[in-house]
mmCIF file of C-alpha atoms in Angstrom:
data_model
loop_
_atom_site.group_PDB
_atom_site.id
_atom_site.type_symbol
_atom_site.label_atom_id
_atom_site.label_comp_id
_atom_site.label_asym_id
_atom_site.label_seq_id
_atom_site.Cartn_x
_atom_site.Cartn_y
_atom_site.Cartn_z
ATOM 1 C CA UNK A 684 18.632 2.606 -4.192
ATOM 2 C CA UNK A 685 15.895 0.052 -4.428
ATOM 3 C CA UNK A 686 13.168 1.651 -6.421
ATOM 4 C CA UNK A 687 10.383 0.595 -8.664
ATOM 5 C CA UNK A 688 8.717 2.483 -11.464
ATOM 6 C CA UNK A 689 5.045 1.937 -12.146
ATOM 7 C CA UNK A 690 3.522 3.059 -15.437
ATOM 8 C CA UNK A 691 1.325 4.597 -16.583
ATOM 9 C CA UNK A 692 0.342 6.997 -13.839
ATOM 10 C CA UNK A 693 -3.159 7.407 -15.265
ATOM 11 C CA UNK A 694 -5.212 5.411 -17.746
ATOM 12 C CA UNK A 695 -8.637 6.256 -19.127
ATOM 13 C CA UNK A 696 -10.333 3.476 -21.067
ATOM 14 C CA UNK A 697 -13.693 2.895 -22.647
ATOM 15 C CA UNK A 698 -15.707 0.262 -20.861
ATOM 16 C CA UNK A 699 -14.954 -3.071 -22.484
ATOM 17 C CA UNK A 700 -11.410 -2.159 -23.475
ATOM 18 C CA UNK A 701 -8.366 -3.809 -21.958
ATOM 19 C CA UNK A 702 -6.021 -2.228 -19.419
ATOM 20 C CA UNK A 703 -2.444 -2.956 -18.425
ATOM 21 C CA UNK A 704 -0.185 -1.509 -15.753
ATOM 22 C CA UNK A 705 3.519 -2.256 -15.442
ATOM 23 C CA UNK A 706 5.936 -2.330 -12.567
ATOM 24 C CA UNK A 707 9.667 -2.210 -13.331
ATOM 25 C CA UNK A 708 12.533 -2.621 -10.898
ATOM 26 C CA UNK A 709 16.248 -2.078 -11.420
ATOM 27 C CA UNK A 710 17.059 -4.905 -9.005
ATOM 28 C CA UNK A 711 15.844 -8.465 -8.630
ATOM 29 C CA UNK A 712 12.813 -8.904 -6.426
ATOM 30 C CA UNK A 713 12.042 -11.622 -3.909
ATOM 31 C CA UNK A 714 8.384 -11.381 -4.816
ATOM 32 C CA UNK A 715 5.810 -8.812 -5.795
ATOM 33 C CA UNK A 716 2.297 -8.135 -4.626
ATOM 34 C CA UNK A 717 -0.526 -6.228 -6.281
ATOM 35 C CA UNK A 718 -3.171 -4.162 -4.510
ATOM 36 C CA UNK A 719 -6.304 -2.317 -5.592
ATOM 37 C CA UNK A 720 -7.602 0.845 -3.970
ATOM 38 C CA UNK A 721 -11.103 2.005 -4.779
ATOM 39 C CA UNK A 722 -11.757 5.765 -4.684
ATOM 40 C CA UNK A 723 -12.023 6.832 -1.044
ATOM 41 C CA UNK A 724 -11.027 3.395 0.174
ATOM 42 C CA UNK A 725 -7.961 1.592 1.407
ATOM 43 C CA UNK A 726 -5.623 -0.734 -0.506
ATOM 44 C CA UNK A 727 -6.812 -4.317 -0.761
ATOM 45 C CA UNK A 728 -4.531 -7.242 -1.530
ATOM 46 C CA UNK A 729 -5.048 -8.899 -4.915
ATOM 47 C CA UNK A 730 -2.221 -11.373 -5.409
ATOM 48 C CA UNK A 731 1.396 -12.298 -4.753
ATOM 49 C CA UNK A 732 3.847 -13.532 -7.392
ATOM 50 C CA UNK A 733 6.950 -15.379 -6.271
ATOM 51 C CA UNK A 734 8.376 -17.513 -9.052
ATOM 52 C CA UNK A 735 10.269 -16.393 -12.126
ATOM 53 C CA UNK A 736 7.917 -16.236 -15.115
ATOM 54 C CA UNK A 737 4.861 -16.850 -12.970
ATOM 55 C CA UNK A 738 1.438 -16.098 -14.425
ATOM 56 C CA UNK A 739 -1.701 -16.036 -12.310
ATOM 57 C CA UNK A 740 -5.275 -15.309 -13.278
ATOM 58 C CA UNK A 741 -8.241 -14.044 -11.325
ATOM 59 C CA UNK A 742 -11.266 -13.950 -13.616
ATOM 60 C CA UNK A 743 -10.517 -11.042 -15.993
ATOM 61 C CA UNK A 744 -7.230 -10.121 -14.259
ATOM 62 C CA UNK A 745 -3.910 -11.623 -15.372
ATOM 63 C CA UNK A 746 -0.756 -11.080 -13.347
ATOM 64 C CA UNK A 747 2.727 -11.791 -14.671
ATOM 65 C CA UNK A 748 6.172 -11.861 -13.086
ATOM 66 C CA UNK A 749 9.119 -11.502 -15.437
ATOM 67 C CA UNK A 750 11.728 -14.176 -15.969
ATOM 68 C CA UNK A 751 14.386 -12.012 -14.317
ATOM 69 C CA UNK A 752 12.023 -11.147 -11.435
ATOM 70 C CA UNK A 753 12.472 -7.453 -12.120
ATOM 71 C CA UNK A 754 9.224 -6.707 -13.922
ATOM 72 C CA UNK A 755 5.582 -7.416 -13.376
ATOM 73 C CA UNK A 756 2.313 -6.538 -15.020
ATOM 74 C CA UNK A 757 -1.390 -6.567 -14.327
ATOM 75 C CA UNK A 758 -3.717 -6.910 -17.283
ATOM 76 C CA UNK A 759 -7.484 -6.518 -17.139
ATOM 77 C CA UNK A 760 -9.518 -7.880 -20.028
ATOM 78 C CA UNK A 761 -12.762 -6.166 -21.015
ATOM 79 C CA UNK A 762 -12.846 -3.567 -18.253
ATOM 80 C CA UNK A 763 -16.006 -2.931 -16.277
ATOM 81 C CA UNK A 764 -17.019 0.048 -14.171
ATOM 82 C CA UNK A 765 -16.232 -1.992 -11.055
ATOM 83 C CA UNK A 766 -12.564 -1.996 -12.091
ATOM 84 C CA UNK A 767 -12.242 1.727 -11.348
ATOM 85 C CA UNK A 768 -9.528 2.504 -8.826
ATOM 86 C CA UNK A 769 -5.794 2.733 -8.368
ATOM 87 C CA UNK A 770 -3.649 -0.352 -8.793
ATOM 88 C CA UNK A 771 -0.408 -0.572 -6.859
ATOM 89 C CA UNK A 772 2.450 -2.978 -7.114
ATOM 90 C CA UNK A 773 4.338 -3.706 -3.904
ATOM 91 C CA UNK A 774 7.786 -5.090 -4.644
ATOM 92 C CA UNK A 775 9.651 -7.049 -2.005
ATOM 93 C CA UNK A 776 13.406 -6.487 -2.228
ATOM 94 C CA UNK A 777 14.104 -9.129 0.393
ATOM 95 C CA UNK A 778 14.210 -6.798 3.365
ATOM 96 C CA UNK A 779 11.736 -6.093 6.118
ATOM 97 C CA UNK A 780 10.171 -3.074 4.475
ATOM 98 C CA UNK A 781 7.262 -3.344 2.091
ATOM 99 C CA UNK A 782 7.181 -0.368 -0.253
ATOM 100 C CA UNK A 783 4.725 0.482 -2.976
ATOM 101 C CA UNK A 784 4.852 1.754 -6.521
ATOM 102 C CA UNK A 785 3.252 5.107 -7.282
ATOM 103 C CA UNK A 786 0.156 3.392 -8.636
ATOM 104 C CA UNK A 787 -1.859 3.511 -11.841
ATOM 105 C CA UNK A 788 -5.191 5.238 -11.588
ATOM 106 C CA UNK A 789 -7.791 3.633 -13.847
ATOM 107 C CA UNK A 790 -10.914 5.457 -14.894
ATOM 108 C CA UNK A 791 -13.614 3.892 -17.052
ATOM 109 C CA UNK A 792 -15.650 5.763 -19.621
ATOM 110 C CA UNK A 793 -19.108 4.146 -19.723
ATOM 111 C CA UNK B 533 -13.434 -9.744 13.820
ATOM 112 C CA UNK B 534 -12.675 -6.084 13.109
ATOM 113 C CA UNK B 535 -9.322 -6.522 11.376
ATOM 114 C CA UNK B 536 -7.547 -3.200 11.648
ATOM 115 C CA UNK B 537 -9.078 -0.104 13.129
ATOM 116 C CA UNK B 538 -7.723 3.433 13.004
ATOM 117 C CA UNK B 539 -8.709 6.505 14.953
ATOM 118 C CA UNK B 540 -9.600 9.204 14.402
ATOM 119 C CA UNK B 541 -11.222 8.963 10.974
ATOM 120 C CA UNK B 542 -10.245 12.535 10.278
ATOM 121 C CA UNK B 543 -8.659 15.412 12.140
ATOM 122 C CA UNK B 544 -7.903 19.058 11.585
ATOM 123 C CA UNK B 545 -4.880 20.127 13.563
ATOM 124 C CA UNK B 546 -3.116 23.420 14.185
ATOM 125 C CA UNK B 547 0.557 23.514 13.255
ATOM 126 C CA UNK B 548 2.828 22.887 16.216
ATOM 127 C CA UNK B 549 0.361 20.634 18.026
ATOM 128 C CA UNK B 550 1.121 17.081 19.027
ATOM 129 C CA UNK B 551 -1.049 14.335 17.588
ATOM 130 C CA UNK B 552 -1.209 10.564 17.961
ATOM 131 C CA UNK B 553 -2.897 8.418 15.363
ATOM 132 C CA UNK B 554 -4.099 5.121 16.753
ATOM 133 C CA UNK B 555 -3.979 1.737 15.072
ATOM 134 C CA UNK B 556 -5.177 -1.564 16.479
ATOM 135 C CA UNK B 557 -5.351 -5.006 14.880
ATOM 136 C CA UNK B 558 -6.937 -8.170 16.205
ATOM 137 C CA UNK B 559 -5.334 -10.655 13.807
ATOM 138 C CA UNK B 560 -2.196 -11.244 15.917
ATOM 139 C CA UNK B 561 0.054 -10.254 13.029
ATOM 140 C CA UNK B 562 3.636 -9.618 14.064
ATOM 141 C CA UNK B 563 4.431 -6.966 11.465
ATOM 142 C CA UNK B 564 2.762 -3.555 11.304
ATOM 143 C CA UNK B 565 3.318 -0.519 9.111
ATOM 144 C CA UNK B 566 2.425 3.145 8.766
ATOM 145 C CA UNK B 567 2.086 4.748 5.342
ATOM 146 C CA UNK B 568 1.134 8.192 4.159
ATOM 147 C CA UNK B 569 -0.645 8.683 0.885
ATOM 148 C CA UNK B 570 -0.384 11.889 -1.086
ATOM 149 C CA UNK B 571 -1.753 12.552 -4.554
ATOM 150 C CA UNK B 572 0.699 11.441 -7.217
ATOM 151 C CA UNK B 573 3.130 9.954 -4.707
ATOM 152 C CA UNK B 574 1.439 6.681 -3.909
ATOM 153 C CA UNK B 575 1.966 5.059 -0.526
ATOM 154 C CA UNK B 576 5.151 5.964 1.291
ATOM 155 C CA UNK B 577 6.358 3.975 4.260
ATOM 156 C CA UNK B 578 6.885 6.024 7.422
ATOM 157 C CA UNK B 579 7.775 3.455 10.080
ATOM 158 C CA UNK B 580 7.369 -0.246 10.540
ATOM 159 C CA UNK B 581 7.573 -2.878 13.266
ATOM 160 C CA UNK B 582 8.427 -6.515 12.689
ATOM 161 C CA UNK B 583 7.384 -7.597 16.162
ATOM 162 C CA UNK B 584 6.359 -6.137 19.485
ATOM 163 C CA UNK B 585 9.211 -4.182 21.032
ATOM 164 C CA UNK B 586 10.979 -3.359 17.747
ATOM 165 C CA UNK B 587 10.532 -0.567 15.232
ATOM 166 C CA UNK B 588 12.281 0.615 12.087
ATOM 167 C CA UNK B 589 12.392 3.645 9.826
ATOM 168 C CA UNK B 590 10.782 3.685 6.418
ATOM 169 C CA UNK B 591 11.180 6.071 3.507
ATOM 170 C CA UNK B 592 9.833 9.217 5.189
ATOM 171 C CA UNK B 593 10.318 8.914 8.971
ATOM 172 C CA UNK B 594 11.222 12.511 9.831
ATOM 173 C CA UNK B 595 8.723 14.221 12.108
ATOM 174 C CA UNK B 596 7.092 10.954 13.140
ATOM 175 C CA UNK B 597 7.659 8.450 15.916
ATOM 176 C CA UNK B 598 6.119 5.072 16.698
ATOM 177 C CA UNK B 599 6.023 2.588 19.520
ATOM 178 C CA UNK B 600 5.093 -1.073 19.687
ATOM 179 C CA UNK B 601 4.438 -2.022 23.280
ATOM 180 C CA UNK B 602 2.313 -5.035 22.329
ATOM 181 C CA UNK B 603 1.273 -7.017 19.276
ATOM 182 C CA UNK B 604 -2.057 -5.303 18.714
ATOM 183 C CA UNK B 605 -1.280 -1.580 18.895
ATOM 184 C CA UNK B 606 0.984 0.587 16.775
ATOM 185 C CA UNK B 607 0.420 4.308 17.409
ATOM 186 C CA UNK B 608 1.992 6.996 15.225
ATOM 187 C CA UNK B 609 2.895 10.300 16.866
ATOM 188 C CA UNK B 610 3.514 13.669 15.282
ATOM 189 C CA UNK B 611 5.428 15.579 17.948
ATOM 190 C CA UNK B 612 4.926 19.013 16.386
ATOM 191 C CA UNK B 613 2.715 18.919 13.318
ATOM 192 C CA UNK B 614 3.584 20.895 10.183
ATOM 193 C CA UNK B 615 1.398 21.596 7.118
ATOM 194 C CA UNK B 616 3.470 19.222 4.961
ATOM 195 C CA UNK B 617 2.176 16.390 7.141
ATOM 196 C CA UNK B 618 -1.296 16.924 5.746
ATOM 197 C CA UNK B 619 -2.076 13.551 4.227
ATOM 198 C CA UNK B 620 -4.074 10.364 4.485
ATOM 199 C CA UNK B 621 -2.426 7.923 6.858
ATOM 200 C CA UNK B 622 -2.875 4.178 6.543
ATOM 201 C CA UNK B 623 -1.898 1.573 9.079
ATOM 202 C CA UNK B 624 -1.334 -1.984 7.906
ATOM 203 C CA UNK B 625 -0.463 -5.356 9.365
ATOM 204 C CA UNK B 626 1.186 -8.215 7.583
ATOM 205 C CA UNK B 627 0.478 -11.891 7.815
ATOM 206 C CA UNK B 628 4.052 -13.085 7.395
ATOM 207 C CA UNK B 629 3.328 -16.513 8.843
ATOM 208 C CA UNK B 630 1.296 -17.682 5.870
ATOM 209 C CA UNK B 631 0.195 -15.612 2.890
ATOM 210 C CA UNK B 632 2.423 -12.569 3.511
ATOM 211 C CA UNK B 633 -0.615 -10.412 2.769
ATOM 212 C CA UNK B 634 -0.862 -6.870 4.065
ATOM 213 C CA UNK B 635 -4.170 -5.758 5.508
ATOM 214 C CA UNK B 636 -4.906 -2.057 5.641
ATOM 215 C CA UNK B 637 -6.977 -0.006 8.014
ATOM 216 C CA UNK B 638 -9.553 2.494 6.730
ATOM 217 C CA UNK B 639 -7.165 5.430 7.048
ATOM 218 C CA UNK B 640 -7.001 8.727 8.899
ATOM 219 C CA UNK B 641 -7.329 11.956 6.955
ATOM 220 C CA UNK B 642 -5.171 14.572 8.679
ATOM 221 C CA UNK B 643 -5.127 18.254 7.843
ATOM 222 C CA UNK B 644 -2.516 20.492 9.445
ATOM 223 C CA UNK B 645 -3.214 24.199 9.202
#
């Protein structure tokens, strides 16, 4: 079936350290979106990647889409306490459904 | 503009009771979705609707039903609630006409005893 694996499930980092979460699919994706959910909140859209090899940046966040359009990553440089939350990838397999990865929960040690 | 609203915010329900979770959006998005979120399992799609009058099954549809009589409303019904349906439920709408972004409601926390 069409599934995606998101790793790691949890990540604890010291404030100021970098953080990366990965999303891996066994099949080629049409596109992939990334969302952030703060504790107690709802998922909020961050970005969409469409093109093979695409790299997009939002301040300290860097999003990449693999050349084969099967893998994606979100990298945060120099984490801050405001980065706390769970980061989800949402792969689009080209059908009408939009499913989500299991998420990576980021906690920051001040 | 409210975006997406959900009601109730939270509910405690006895097993076997019927419950409808309400979802309304004012962005005129054609596509709407219901997800449940459980610890360690992320967001799982229950049902979706690409446009008013149509619905489809997601990953975990059993025990749930939806209807889409108009563009704005997408209620989720639990015909006979069971404890395994204890979860946080999120409704979302999708702007497929332009950015393809999904917008989520604030969620409903449901406890079935």
